[in-house]
Amino acid sequence: MNPNVRPESMERITTPELANAFIEEQIKLIREEVGNQKVLLALSGGVDSSVVAALLIKAIGKQLYCVHVNHGLMRKNESEQVVEIFGKELDANLIYIDATDRFLDLLADVSEPEKKRKIIGAEFINVFADEARRLEDIEFLAQGTIYPDILESFKQAEGKKAVKSHHNVGGLPDDLKFKLVEPLKLLFKDEVRVVGEALGLPHAMVYRQPFPGPGLGVRCLGAITRDRLNALREADAILREEFAACGLAEKVWQYFVIIPDIKSVGVRNESRYEGWPAIIRAVNTTDAMSATIEEIPYAVLHKITARIVNEVEGINRVLYDLTPKPTGTIEWE
Ligand code: XMP
């Protein structure tokens, strides 16, 4: 039996009872596999790595070392939430690394999207590898690989071309050889969420929308500057707040703000005010290969617009992207 192929007999995890049975089984397997060795995990705060962390904390407690790299491209309060939940509530061995300057300095004059992705992916591995070398006697690396990732790599092995280069912790340097622990590798996303809730993670964390590895870096279009990145982070937080307030957050698959590197003339406090536009994107999809546009009620759009142009420094217009995928991709870069 190939351990990377989901057996047809495997029941879909749809209830807390089934999730608990999965958790118990995995705890046993993880303890058998890991013994008293140490395990390292890159904890981004996304659904998959968070569920792996919670599962491993339950199975092996302080033998797990979670490394959270803040690349400076996280959404508002995201890193703080990781520290709060994993560092404080779950009392994990959490190593928090603020690498904002390292990333933003490297990205300073880079405007080509794939180059930005490569830099962010490679630097992420550098920061993580530095930490892995500092922590001694680590035998295992845990990863939040899920079944669609495995299916995707089968497809790539068949020679299909990826549209954009997505990254994870794969590709660590040769001197860092770990055995892998991938307890979610046969699960689909909806099952991971059921397991996450059964492990006691907050609903908002387990059901949060997907967020790309390069984070706000591919939404601050072109060469990233700190002022535009800050404006993006604030505008995105307002969008998320307003979507949560009107019930759209649970309904829309992915919604976010993009800020291009252009300015237009506007007026604020009766004076000329040159600023960037904030572009809102809200899409629905099942597999991210194609996507349709969510029809946001005009009243909600007006409220979001009023808040963004009044509360966020540097933004003077709000636009709403009506383009489905194809022809647009979901992200702008
Ligand atoms: P696109 O823009 O290709 O996005 O239509 C499809 C889905 O993939 C996400 N995405 C990424 N995720 N690293 C990631 O981990 C990336 O570089 C990346 N680029 C796009 C995107 O947010 C959407 O959910």
GROMACS .gro file of N, CA and C and ligand atoms in nm, residues 113-114 117 163-168 209-215 218-219 253-254 256 281 283 285 287-291 325 328-333, ligand 1:
model
  132
  113PRO      N    1   0.690   3.989  -1.005
  113PRO     CA    2   0.619   3.903  -0.910
  113PRO      C    3   0.688   3.769  -0.879
  114GLU      N    4   0.733   3.699  -0.982
  114GLU     CA    5   0.794   3.568  -0.955
  114GLU      C    6   0.927   3.583  -0.881
  117ARG      N    7   0.834   3.631  -0.522
  117ARG     CA    8   0.800   3.500  -0.464
  117ARG      C    9   0.925   3.419  -0.431
  163VAL      N   10   0.111   2.761  -1.274
  163VAL     CA   11   0.095   2.899  -1.320
  163VAL      C   12   0.180   2.994  -1.235
  164LYS      N   13   0.183   2.969  -1.104
  164LYS     CA   14   0.265   3.051  -1.014
  164LYS      C   15   0.342   2.956  -0.922
  165SER      N   16   0.459   3.000  -0.876
  165SER     CA   17   0.538   2.911  -0.791
  165SER      C   18   0.496   2.930  -0.645
  166HIS      N   19   0.424   2.835  -0.589
  166HIS     CA   20   0.385   2.842  -0.449
  166HIS      C   21   0.496   2.779  -0.365
  167HIS      N   22   0.515   2.828  -0.245
  167HIS     CA   23   0.624   2.769  -0.166
  167HIS      C   24   0.576   2.711  -0.033
  168ASN      N   25   0.651   2.611   0.017
  168ASN     CA   26   0.635   2.569   0.156
  168ASN      C   27   0.775   2.543   0.211
  209GLN      N   28  -0.988   3.221   0.582
  209GLN     CA   29  -0.969   3.212   0.437
  209GLN      C   30  -0.823   3.177   0.406
  210PRO      N   31  -0.799   3.118   0.287
  210PRO     CA   32  -0.661   3.088   0.250
  210PRO      C   33  -0.579   3.216   0.238
  211PHE      N   34  -0.452   3.206   0.273
  211PHE     CA   35  -0.362   3.321   0.264
  211PHE      C   36  -0.232   3.272   0.201
  212PRO      N   37  -0.185   3.338   0.095
  212PRO     CA   38  -0.067   3.285   0.025
  212PRO      C   39   0.059   3.294   0.109
  213GLY      N   40   0.152   3.200   0.087
  213GLY     CA   41   0.280   3.201   0.159
  213GLY      C   42   0.351   3.336   0.152
  214PRO      N   43   0.361   3.400   0.034
  214PRO     CA   44   0.428   3.531   0.027
  214PRO      C   45   0.345   3.645   0.086
  215GLY      N   46   0.227   3.611   0.137
  215GLY     CA   47   0.147   3.705   0.214
  215GLY      C   48   0.112   3.832   0.141
  218VAL      N   49   0.252   3.981  -0.230
  218VAL     CA   50   0.202   3.976  -0.368
  218VAL      C   51   0.075   4.060  -0.385
  219ARG      N   52   0.040   4.135  -0.279
  219ARG     CA   53  -0.077   4.225  -0.290
  219ARG      C   54  -0.034   4.371  -0.284
  253TRP      N   55  -1.514   3.280  -0.020
  253TRP     CA   56  -1.397   3.192  -0.011
  253TRP      C   57  -1.269   3.270   0.020
  254GLN      N   58  -1.249   3.379  -0.055
  254GLN     CA   59  -1.128   3.460  -0.032
  254GLN      C   60  -1.158   3.606  -0.062
  256PHE      N   61  -0.986   4.015  -0.008
  256PHE     CA   62  -0.867   4.086   0.036
  256PHE      C   63  -0.851   4.217  -0.041
  281ARG      N   64  -1.101   4.262  -0.371
  281ARG     CA   65  -1.129   4.140  -0.448
  281ARG      C   66  -1.200   4.042  -0.354
  283VAL      N   67  -1.376   3.656  -0.399
  283VAL     CA   68  -1.405   3.550  -0.496
  283VAL      C   69  -1.453   3.421  -0.429
  285THR      N   70  -1.477   2.995  -0.507
  285THR     CA   71  -1.421   2.889  -0.590
  285THR      C   72  -1.428   2.759  -0.510
  287ASP      N   73  -1.183   2.500  -0.612
  287ASP     CA   74  -1.047   2.444  -0.620
  287ASP      C   75  -0.941   2.548  -0.658
  288ALA      N   76  -0.980   2.675  -0.660
  288ALA     CA   77  -0.888   2.787  -0.693
  288ALA      C   78  -0.840   2.785  -0.839
  289MET      N   79  -0.886   2.689  -0.919
  289MET     CA   80  -0.846   2.684  -1.060
  289MET      C   81  -0.929   2.784  -1.142
  290SER      N   82  -1.054   2.802  -1.099
  290SER     CA   83  -1.137   2.906  -1.159
  290SER      C   84  -1.211   2.971  -1.042
  291ALA      N   85  -1.261   3.093  -1.064
  291ALA     CA   86  -1.326   3.162  -0.952
  291ALA      C   87  -1.430   3.260  -1.005
  325LYS      N   88  -1.189   3.441  -1.258
  325LYS     CA   89  -1.071   3.365  -1.302
  325LYS      C   90  -1.121   3.250  -1.387
  328GLY      N   91  -0.869   3.681  -1.498
  328GLY     CA   92  -0.780   3.724  -1.391
  328GLY      C   93  -0.738   3.602  -1.311
  329THR      N   94  -0.620   3.602  -1.250
  329THR     CA   95  -0.595   3.502  -1.146
  329THR      C   96  -0.656   3.560  -1.019
  330ILE      N   97  -0.658   3.482  -0.912
  330ILE     CA   98  -0.719   3.533  -0.788
  330ILE      C   99  -0.633   3.646  -0.733
  331GLU      N  100  -0.504   3.622  -0.716
  331GLU     CA  101  -0.412   3.729  -0.675
  331GLU      C  102  -0.381   3.814  -0.799
  332TRP      N  103  -0.329   3.933  -0.773
  332TRP     CA  104  -0.291   4.020  -0.886
  332TRP      C  105  -0.148   3.995  -0.934
  333GLU      N  106  -0.070   3.927  -0.853
  333GLU     CA  107   0.067   3.896  -0.897
  333GLU      C  108   0.086   3.745  -0.896
  334XMP     P1  109  -0.406   3.247  -0.823
  334XMP     O1  110  -0.361   3.387  -0.803
  334XMP     O2  111  -0.299   3.158  -0.884
  334XMP     O3  112  -0.432   3.188  -0.678
  334XMP     O4  113  -0.537   3.236  -0.897
  334XMP     C1  114  -0.490   3.065  -0.650
  334XMP     C2  115  -0.481   3.045  -0.500
  334XMP     O5  116  -0.345   3.028  -0.462
  334XMP     C3  117  -0.306   3.129  -0.371
  334XMP     N1  118  -0.171   3.170  -0.405
  334XMP     C4  119  -0.060   3.132  -0.339
  334XMP     N2  120  -0.046   3.053  -0.231
  334XMP     N3  121   0.187   3.085  -0.240
  334XMP     C5  122   0.079   3.030  -0.181
  334XMP     O6  123   0.094   2.961  -0.081
  334XMP     C6  124   0.181   3.166  -0.349
  334XMP     O7  125   0.281   3.212  -0.400
  334XMP     C7  126   0.050   3.190  -0.401
  334XMP     N4  127   0.003   3.259  -0.506
  334XMP     C8  128  -0.132   3.247  -0.508
  334XMP     C9  129  -0.407   3.240  -0.387
  334XMP     O8  130  -0.418   3.320  -0.270
  334XMP    C10  131  -0.533   3.163  -0.420
  334XMP     O9  132  -0.593   3.113  -0.302
   0.00000   0.00000   0.00000
